PDB file of C-alpha atoms in Angstrom:
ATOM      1  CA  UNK A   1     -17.779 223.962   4.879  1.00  0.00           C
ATOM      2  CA  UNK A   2     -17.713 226.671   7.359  1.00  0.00           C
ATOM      3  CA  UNK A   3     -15.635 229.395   7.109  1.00  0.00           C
ATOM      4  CA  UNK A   4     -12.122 228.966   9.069  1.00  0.00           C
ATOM      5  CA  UNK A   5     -11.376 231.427  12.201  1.00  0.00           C
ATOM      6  CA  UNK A   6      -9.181 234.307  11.160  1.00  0.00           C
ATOM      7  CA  UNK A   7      -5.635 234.315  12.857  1.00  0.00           C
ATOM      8  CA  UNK A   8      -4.883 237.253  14.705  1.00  0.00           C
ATOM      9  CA  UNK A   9      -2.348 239.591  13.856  1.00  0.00           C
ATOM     10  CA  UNK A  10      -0.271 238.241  16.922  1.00  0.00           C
ATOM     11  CA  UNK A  11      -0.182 234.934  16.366  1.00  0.00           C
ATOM     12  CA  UNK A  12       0.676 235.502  13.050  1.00  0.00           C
ATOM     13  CA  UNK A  13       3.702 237.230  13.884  1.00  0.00           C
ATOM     14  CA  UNK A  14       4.298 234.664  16.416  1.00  0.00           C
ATOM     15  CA  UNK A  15       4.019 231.615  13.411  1.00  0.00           C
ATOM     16  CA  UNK A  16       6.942 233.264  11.467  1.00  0.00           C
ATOM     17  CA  UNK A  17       9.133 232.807  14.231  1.00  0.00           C
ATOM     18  CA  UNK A  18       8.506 229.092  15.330  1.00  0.00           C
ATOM     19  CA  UNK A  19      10.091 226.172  14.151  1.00  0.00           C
ATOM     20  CA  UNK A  20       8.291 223.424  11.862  1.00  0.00           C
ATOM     21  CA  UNK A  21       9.550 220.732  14.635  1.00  0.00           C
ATOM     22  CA  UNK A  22       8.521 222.916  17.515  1.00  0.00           C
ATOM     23  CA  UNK A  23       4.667 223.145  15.992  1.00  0.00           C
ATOM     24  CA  UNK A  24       4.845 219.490  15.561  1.00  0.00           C
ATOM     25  CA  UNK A  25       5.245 218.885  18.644  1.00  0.00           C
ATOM     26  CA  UNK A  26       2.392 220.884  19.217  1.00  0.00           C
ATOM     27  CA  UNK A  27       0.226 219.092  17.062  1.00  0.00           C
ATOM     28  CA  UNK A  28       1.454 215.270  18.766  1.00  0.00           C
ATOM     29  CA  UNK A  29       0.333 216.385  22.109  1.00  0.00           C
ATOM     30  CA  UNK A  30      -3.445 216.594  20.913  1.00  0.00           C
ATOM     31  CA  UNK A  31      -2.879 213.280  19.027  1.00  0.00           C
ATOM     32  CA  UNK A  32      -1.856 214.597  15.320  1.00  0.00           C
ATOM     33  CA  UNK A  33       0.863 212.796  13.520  1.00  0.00           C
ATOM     34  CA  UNK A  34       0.208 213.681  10.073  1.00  0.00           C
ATOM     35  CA  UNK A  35       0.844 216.919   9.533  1.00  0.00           C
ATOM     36  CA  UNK A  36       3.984 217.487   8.002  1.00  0.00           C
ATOM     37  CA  UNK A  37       4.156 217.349   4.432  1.00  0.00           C
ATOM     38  CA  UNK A  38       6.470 214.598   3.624  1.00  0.00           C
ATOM     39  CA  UNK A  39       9.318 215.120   1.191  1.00  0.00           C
ATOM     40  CA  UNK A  40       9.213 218.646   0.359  1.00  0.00           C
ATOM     41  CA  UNK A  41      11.699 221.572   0.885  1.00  0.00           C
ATOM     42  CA  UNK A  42      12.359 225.307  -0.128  1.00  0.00           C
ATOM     43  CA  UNK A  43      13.063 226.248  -3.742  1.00  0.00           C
ATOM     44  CA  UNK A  44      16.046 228.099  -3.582  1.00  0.00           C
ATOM     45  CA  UNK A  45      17.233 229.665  -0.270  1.00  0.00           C
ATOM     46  CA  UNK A  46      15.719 229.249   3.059  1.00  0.00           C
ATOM     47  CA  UNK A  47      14.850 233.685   3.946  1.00  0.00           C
ATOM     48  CA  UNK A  48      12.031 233.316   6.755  1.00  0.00           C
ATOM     49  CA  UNK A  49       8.646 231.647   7.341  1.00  0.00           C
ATOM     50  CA  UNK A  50       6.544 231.060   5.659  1.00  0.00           C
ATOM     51  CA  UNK A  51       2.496 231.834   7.161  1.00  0.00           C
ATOM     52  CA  UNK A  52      -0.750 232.028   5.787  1.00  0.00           C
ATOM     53  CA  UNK A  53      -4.282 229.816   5.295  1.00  0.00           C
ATOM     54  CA  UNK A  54      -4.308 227.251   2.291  1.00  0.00           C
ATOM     55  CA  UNK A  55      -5.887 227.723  -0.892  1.00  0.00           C
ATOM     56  CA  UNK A  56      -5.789 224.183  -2.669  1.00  0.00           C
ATOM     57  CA  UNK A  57      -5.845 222.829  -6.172  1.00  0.00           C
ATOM     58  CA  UNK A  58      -6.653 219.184  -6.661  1.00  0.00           C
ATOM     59  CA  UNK A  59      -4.538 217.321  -9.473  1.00  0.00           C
ATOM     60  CA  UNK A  60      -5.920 213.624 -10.681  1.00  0.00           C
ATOM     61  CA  UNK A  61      -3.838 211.392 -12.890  1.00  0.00           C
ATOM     62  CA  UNK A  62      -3.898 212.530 -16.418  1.00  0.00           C
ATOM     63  CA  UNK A  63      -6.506 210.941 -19.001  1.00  0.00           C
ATOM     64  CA  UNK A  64      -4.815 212.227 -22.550  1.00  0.00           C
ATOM     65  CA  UNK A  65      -7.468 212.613 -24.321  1.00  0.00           C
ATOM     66  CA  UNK A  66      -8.873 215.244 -21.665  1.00  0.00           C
ATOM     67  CA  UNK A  67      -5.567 216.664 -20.919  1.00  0.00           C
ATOM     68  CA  UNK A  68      -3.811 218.302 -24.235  1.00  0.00           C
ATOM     69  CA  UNK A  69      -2.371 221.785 -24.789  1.00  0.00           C
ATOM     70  CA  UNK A  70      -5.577 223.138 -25.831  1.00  0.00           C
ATOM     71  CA  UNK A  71      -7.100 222.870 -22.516  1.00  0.00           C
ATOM     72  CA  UNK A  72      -5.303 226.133 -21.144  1.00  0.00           C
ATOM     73  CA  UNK A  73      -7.392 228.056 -23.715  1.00  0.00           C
ATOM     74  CA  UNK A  74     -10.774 227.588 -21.092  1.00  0.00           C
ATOM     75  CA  UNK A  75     -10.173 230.266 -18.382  1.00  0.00           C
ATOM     76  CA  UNK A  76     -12.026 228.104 -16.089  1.00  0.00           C
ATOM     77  CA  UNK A  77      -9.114 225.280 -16.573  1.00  0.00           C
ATOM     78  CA  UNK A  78      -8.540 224.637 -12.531  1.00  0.00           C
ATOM     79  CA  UNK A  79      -4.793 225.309 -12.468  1.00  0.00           C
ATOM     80  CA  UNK A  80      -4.839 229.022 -14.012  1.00  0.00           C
ATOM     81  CA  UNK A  81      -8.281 229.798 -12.650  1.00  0.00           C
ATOM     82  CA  UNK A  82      -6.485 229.047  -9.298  1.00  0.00           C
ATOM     83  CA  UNK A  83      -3.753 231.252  -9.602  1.00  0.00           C
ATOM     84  CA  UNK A  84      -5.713 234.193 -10.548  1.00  0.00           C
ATOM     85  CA  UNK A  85      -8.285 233.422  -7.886  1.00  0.00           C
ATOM     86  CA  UNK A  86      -5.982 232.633  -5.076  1.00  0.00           C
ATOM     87  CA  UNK A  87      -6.333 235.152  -2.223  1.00  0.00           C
ATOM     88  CA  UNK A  88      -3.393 237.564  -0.927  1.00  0.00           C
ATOM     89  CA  UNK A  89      -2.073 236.332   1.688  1.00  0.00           C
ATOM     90  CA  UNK A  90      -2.833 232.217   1.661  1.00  0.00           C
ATOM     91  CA  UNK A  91      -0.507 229.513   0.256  1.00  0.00           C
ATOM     92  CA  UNK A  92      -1.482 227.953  -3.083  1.00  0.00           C
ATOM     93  CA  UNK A  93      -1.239 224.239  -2.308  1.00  0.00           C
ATOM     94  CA  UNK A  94      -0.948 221.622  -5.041  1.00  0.00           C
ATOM     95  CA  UNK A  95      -1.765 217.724  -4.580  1.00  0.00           C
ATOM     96  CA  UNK A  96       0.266 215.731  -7.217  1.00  0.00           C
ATOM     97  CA  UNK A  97      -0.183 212.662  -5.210  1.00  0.00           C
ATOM     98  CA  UNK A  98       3.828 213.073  -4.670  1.00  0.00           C
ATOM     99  CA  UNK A  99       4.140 212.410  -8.447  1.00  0.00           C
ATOM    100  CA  UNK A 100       7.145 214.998  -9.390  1.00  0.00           C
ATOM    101  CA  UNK A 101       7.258 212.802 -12.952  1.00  0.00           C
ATOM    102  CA  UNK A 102       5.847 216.307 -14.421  1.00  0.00           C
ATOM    103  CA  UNK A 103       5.960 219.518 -13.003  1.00  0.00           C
ATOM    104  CA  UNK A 104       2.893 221.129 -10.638  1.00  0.00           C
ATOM    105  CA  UNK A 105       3.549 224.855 -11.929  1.00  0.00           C
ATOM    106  CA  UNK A 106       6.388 226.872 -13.306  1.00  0.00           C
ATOM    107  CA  UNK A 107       7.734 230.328 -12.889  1.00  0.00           C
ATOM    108  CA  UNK A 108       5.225 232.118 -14.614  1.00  0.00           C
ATOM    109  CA  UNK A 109       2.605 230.711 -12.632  1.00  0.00           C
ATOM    110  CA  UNK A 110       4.759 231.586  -9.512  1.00  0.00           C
ATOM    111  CA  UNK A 111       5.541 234.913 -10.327  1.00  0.00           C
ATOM    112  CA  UNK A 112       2.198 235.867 -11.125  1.00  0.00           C
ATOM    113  CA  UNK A 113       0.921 234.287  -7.465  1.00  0.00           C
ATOM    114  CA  UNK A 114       3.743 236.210  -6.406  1.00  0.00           C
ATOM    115  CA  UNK A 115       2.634 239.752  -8.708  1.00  0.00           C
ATOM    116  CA  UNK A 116      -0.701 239.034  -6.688  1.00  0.00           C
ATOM    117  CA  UNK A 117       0.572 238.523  -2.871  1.00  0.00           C
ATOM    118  CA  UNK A 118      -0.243 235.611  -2.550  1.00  0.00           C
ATOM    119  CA  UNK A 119       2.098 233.920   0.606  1.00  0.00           C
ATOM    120  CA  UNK A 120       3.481 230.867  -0.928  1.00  0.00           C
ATOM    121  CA  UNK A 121       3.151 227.910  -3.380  1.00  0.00           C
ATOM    122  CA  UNK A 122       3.550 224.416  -1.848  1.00  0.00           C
ATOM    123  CA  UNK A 123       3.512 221.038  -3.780  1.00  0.00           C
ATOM    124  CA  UNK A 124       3.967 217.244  -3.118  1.00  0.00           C
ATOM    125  CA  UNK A 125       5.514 217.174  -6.789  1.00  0.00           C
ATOM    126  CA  UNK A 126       7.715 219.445  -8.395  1.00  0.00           C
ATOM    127  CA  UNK A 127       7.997 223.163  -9.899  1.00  0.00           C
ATOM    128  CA  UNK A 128       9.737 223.289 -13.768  1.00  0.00           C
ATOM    129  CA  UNK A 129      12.035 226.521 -14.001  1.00  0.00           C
ATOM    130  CA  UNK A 130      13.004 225.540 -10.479  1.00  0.00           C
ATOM    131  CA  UNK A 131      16.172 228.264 -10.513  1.00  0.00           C
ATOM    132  CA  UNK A 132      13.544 230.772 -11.457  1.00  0.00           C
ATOM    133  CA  UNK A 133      11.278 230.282  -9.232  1.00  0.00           C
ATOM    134  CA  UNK A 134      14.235 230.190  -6.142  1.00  0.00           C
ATOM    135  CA  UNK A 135      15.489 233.464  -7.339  1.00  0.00           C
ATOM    136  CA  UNK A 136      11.802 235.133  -6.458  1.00  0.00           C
ATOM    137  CA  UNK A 137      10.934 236.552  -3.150  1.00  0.00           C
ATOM    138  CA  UNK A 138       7.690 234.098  -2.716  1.00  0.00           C
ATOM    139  CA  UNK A 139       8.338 231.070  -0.619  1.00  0.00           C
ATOM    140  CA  UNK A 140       7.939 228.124  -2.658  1.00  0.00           C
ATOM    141  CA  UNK A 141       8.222 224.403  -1.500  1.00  0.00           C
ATOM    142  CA  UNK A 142       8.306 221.123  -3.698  1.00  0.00           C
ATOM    143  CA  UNK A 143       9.708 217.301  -3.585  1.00  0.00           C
ATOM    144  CA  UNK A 144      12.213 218.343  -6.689  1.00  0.00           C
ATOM    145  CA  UNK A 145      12.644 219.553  -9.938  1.00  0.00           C
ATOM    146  CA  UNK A 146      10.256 218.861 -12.681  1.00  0.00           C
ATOM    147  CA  UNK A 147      10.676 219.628 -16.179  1.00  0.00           C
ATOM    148  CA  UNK A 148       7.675 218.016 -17.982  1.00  0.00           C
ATOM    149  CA  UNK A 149       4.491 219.965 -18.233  1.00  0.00           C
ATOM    150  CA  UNK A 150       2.132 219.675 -15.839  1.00  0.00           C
ATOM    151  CA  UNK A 151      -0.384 217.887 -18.410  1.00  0.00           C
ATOM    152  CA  UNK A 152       2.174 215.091 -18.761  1.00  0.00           C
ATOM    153  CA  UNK A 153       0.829 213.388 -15.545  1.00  0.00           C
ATOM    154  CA  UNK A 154      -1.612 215.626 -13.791  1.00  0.00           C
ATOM    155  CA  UNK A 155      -5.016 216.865 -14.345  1.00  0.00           C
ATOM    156  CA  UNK A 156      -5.958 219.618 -12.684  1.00  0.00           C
ATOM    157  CA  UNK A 157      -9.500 218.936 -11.676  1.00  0.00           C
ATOM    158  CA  UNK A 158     -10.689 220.968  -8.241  1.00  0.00           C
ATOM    159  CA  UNK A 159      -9.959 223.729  -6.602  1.00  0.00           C
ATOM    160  CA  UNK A 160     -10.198 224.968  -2.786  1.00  0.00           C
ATOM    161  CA  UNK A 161     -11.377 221.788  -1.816  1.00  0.00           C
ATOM    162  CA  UNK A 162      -9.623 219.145   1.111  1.00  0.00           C
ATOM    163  CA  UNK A 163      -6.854 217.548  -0.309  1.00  0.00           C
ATOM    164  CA  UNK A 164      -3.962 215.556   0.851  1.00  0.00           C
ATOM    165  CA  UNK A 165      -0.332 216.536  -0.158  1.00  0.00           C
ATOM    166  CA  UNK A 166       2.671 214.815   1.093  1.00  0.00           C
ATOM    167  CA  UNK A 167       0.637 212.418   3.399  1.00  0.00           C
ATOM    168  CA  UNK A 168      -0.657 215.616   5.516  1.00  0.00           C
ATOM    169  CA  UNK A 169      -4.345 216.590   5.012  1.00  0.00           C
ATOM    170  CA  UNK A 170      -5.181 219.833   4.297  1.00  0.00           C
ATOM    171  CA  UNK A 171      -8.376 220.902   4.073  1.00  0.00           C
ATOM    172  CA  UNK A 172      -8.941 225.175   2.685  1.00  0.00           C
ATOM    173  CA  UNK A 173      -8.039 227.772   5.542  1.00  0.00           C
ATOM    174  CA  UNK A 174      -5.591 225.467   7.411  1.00  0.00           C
ATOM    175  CA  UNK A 175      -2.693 227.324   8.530  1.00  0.00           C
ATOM    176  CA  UNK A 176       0.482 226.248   6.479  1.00  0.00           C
ATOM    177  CA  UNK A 177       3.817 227.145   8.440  1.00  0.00           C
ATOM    178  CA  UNK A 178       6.521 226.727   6.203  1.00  0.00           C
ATOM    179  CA  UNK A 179      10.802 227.155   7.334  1.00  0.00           C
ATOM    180  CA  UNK A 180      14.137 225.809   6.327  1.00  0.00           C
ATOM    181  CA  UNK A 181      12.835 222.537   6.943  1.00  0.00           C
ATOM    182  CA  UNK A 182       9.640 221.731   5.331  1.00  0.00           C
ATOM    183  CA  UNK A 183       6.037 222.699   6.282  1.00  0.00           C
ATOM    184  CA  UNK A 184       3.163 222.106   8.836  1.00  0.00           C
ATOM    185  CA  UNK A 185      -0.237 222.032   8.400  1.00  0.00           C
ATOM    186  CA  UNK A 186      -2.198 223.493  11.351  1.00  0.00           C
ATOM    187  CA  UNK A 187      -5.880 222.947  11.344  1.00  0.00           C
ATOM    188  CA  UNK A 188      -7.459 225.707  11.337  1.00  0.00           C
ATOM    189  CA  UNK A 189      -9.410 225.637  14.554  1.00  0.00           C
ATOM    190  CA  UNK A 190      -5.995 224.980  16.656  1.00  0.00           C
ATOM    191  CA  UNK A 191      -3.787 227.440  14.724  1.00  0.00           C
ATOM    192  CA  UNK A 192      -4.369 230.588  17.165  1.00  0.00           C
ATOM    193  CA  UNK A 193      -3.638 228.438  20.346  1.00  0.00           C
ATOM    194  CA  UNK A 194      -0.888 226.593  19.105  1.00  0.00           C
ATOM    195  CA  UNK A 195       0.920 229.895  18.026  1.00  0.00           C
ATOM    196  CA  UNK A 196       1.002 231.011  21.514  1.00  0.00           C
ATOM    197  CA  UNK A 197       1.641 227.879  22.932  1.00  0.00           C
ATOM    198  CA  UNK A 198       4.748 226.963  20.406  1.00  0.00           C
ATOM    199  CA  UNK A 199       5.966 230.124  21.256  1.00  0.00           C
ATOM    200  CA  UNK A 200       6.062 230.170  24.755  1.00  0.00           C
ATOM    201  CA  UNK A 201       7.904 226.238  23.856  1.00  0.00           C
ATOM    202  CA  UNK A 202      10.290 228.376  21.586  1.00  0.00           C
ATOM    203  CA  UNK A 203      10.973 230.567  24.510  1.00  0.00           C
ATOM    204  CA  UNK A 204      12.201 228.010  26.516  1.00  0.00           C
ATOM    205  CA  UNK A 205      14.570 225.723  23.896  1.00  0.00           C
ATOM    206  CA  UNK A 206      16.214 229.092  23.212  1.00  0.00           C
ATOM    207  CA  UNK A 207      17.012 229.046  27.148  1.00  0.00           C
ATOM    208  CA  UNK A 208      17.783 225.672  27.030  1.00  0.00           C
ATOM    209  CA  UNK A 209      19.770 225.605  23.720  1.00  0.00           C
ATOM    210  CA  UNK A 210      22.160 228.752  25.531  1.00  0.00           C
ATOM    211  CA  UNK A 211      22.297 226.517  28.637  1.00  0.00           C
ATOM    212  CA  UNK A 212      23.633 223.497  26.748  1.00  0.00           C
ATOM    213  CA  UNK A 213      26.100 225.576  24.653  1.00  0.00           C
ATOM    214  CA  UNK A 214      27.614 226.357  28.042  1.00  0.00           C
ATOM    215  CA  UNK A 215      28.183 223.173  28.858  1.00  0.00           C
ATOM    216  CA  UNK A 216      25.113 222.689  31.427  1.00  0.00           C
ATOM    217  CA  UNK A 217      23.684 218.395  31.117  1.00  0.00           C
ATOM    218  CA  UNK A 218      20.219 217.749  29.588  1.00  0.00           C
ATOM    219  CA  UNK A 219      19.001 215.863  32.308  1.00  0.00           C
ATOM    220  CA  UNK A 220      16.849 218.310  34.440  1.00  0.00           C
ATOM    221  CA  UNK A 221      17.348 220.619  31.780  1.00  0.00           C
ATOM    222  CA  UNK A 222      15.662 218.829  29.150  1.00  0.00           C
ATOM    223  CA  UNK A 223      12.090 218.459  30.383  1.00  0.00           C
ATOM    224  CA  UNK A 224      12.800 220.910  33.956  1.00  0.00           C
ATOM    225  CA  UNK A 225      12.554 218.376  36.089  1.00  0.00           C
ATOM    226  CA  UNK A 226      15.032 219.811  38.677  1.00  0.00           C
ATOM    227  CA  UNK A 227      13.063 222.638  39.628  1.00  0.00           C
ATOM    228  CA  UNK A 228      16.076 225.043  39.849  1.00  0.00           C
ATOM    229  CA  UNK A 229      15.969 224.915  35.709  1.00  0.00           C
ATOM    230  CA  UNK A 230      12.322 226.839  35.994  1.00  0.00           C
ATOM    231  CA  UNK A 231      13.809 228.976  38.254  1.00  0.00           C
ATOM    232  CA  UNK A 232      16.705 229.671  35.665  1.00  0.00           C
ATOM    233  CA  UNK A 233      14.058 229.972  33.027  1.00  0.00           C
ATOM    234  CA  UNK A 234      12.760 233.055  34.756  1.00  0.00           C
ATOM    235  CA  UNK A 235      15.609 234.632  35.434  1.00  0.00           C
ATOM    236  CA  UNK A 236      16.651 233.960  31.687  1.00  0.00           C
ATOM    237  CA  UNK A 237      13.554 235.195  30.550  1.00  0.00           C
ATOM    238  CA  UNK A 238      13.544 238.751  32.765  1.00  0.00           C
ATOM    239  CA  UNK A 239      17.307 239.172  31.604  1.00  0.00           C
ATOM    240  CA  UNK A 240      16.378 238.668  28.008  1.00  0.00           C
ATOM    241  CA  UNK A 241      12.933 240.265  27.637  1.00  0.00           C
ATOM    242  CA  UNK A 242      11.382 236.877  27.008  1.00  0.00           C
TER     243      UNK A 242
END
């Protein structure tokens, strides 16, 4: 697989201030559905967005004879190798086939990811030592709480590889948005231009959302068809350094 295009620094900074409904919007207009991961939401409080490329690890349903406590003594066992190997900056991202019957990863996992930079830890399962893992200052996303160990259920068997996780694909360097609502996956070819384009879409349902709160009707508004609402726009925009 060829390596992903970098984001730039801009549209980086752009990313943490867009919405997860205002990228998929985005993503619909050039035909993509599927890239919200279903089910999941912050661990703990909601502080800002969540940005980075995706680092995966791929869980298969647990075979107990393969799968006992011993395993964790092999360095190489997927899960811990992937938390030591997982680069600053990208989002470890755990398939669990949106089984949260046992838990993904707990806090010590977390807070080391988080010890290392690393950006965030997603899963379409669950995190044990959930109020831990809320309390730290990584962003970290799940379907619920999850007290069984992970060997319970899952198997950790790949890592950095495409997986799917909460119905969304998401294949290593995809963009992962996260926010108060859930997160996006933005392939990684589209994630620079749909930064600057969700912005610019941000720009204007922060005009329109002030219009509304006045008072002012959707229709016209809400797509500008009445061309005096692009004219407003601009004036809005001028006025506000927009």
């Amino acid at each position: 697989m060829s390596q992903p295009p970098a984001l730039s620094a801009e549209a980086f900074q752009k990313l943490k201030t867009i919405s997860t409904a205002t990228l998929c919007t985005c993503l619909f207009k050039r035909g993509l559905r599927s890239q919200l991961i279903q089910d999941v939401r912050p661990v703990g409080a909601f502080r800002e967005n969540m940005v980075g490329p995706a680092y995966t690890v791929r869980y298969m349903p647990a075979r107990e004879d393969l799968n006992r406590m011993e395993v964790f003594l092999n360095p190489e066992h997927p899960q811990r190798k992937a938390v030591e190997e997982c680069p600053p900056g990208a989002i470890l991202v755990f398939d669990s086939r949106k089984d949260a019957r046992a838990a993904s990863a707990g806090a010590i996992l977390v807070m080391r990811l988080q010890a290392r930079g690393v950006a965030g830890v997603v899963t379409d399962g669950g995190f044990r030592d959930s109020p831990e893992i809320g309390a730290l200052k990584i962003p970290a996303y799940h379907h619920r709480p999850s007290a069984p160990t992970n060997l319970t259920c899952h198997q950790a068997i790949d890592i950095n590889v495409p997986i799917g996780c909460g119905d969304a694909p998401v294949f290593p360097g995809d963009t992962l948005v996260g926010d108060g609502e859930g997160v996006v996956v933005i392939p990684a070819h589209l994630a620079e231009e749909i930064a600057h384009e969700a912005f610019e879409m941000t720009a204007f349902e922060d005009f329109v959302s002030e219009e509304v709160a006045k008072g002012r009707s959707i229709i016209g508004l809400y797509p500008p068809t009445n061309p005096q609402s692009k004219v407003d726009f601009e004036a809005w925009r001028k006025a506000n350094g927009r």
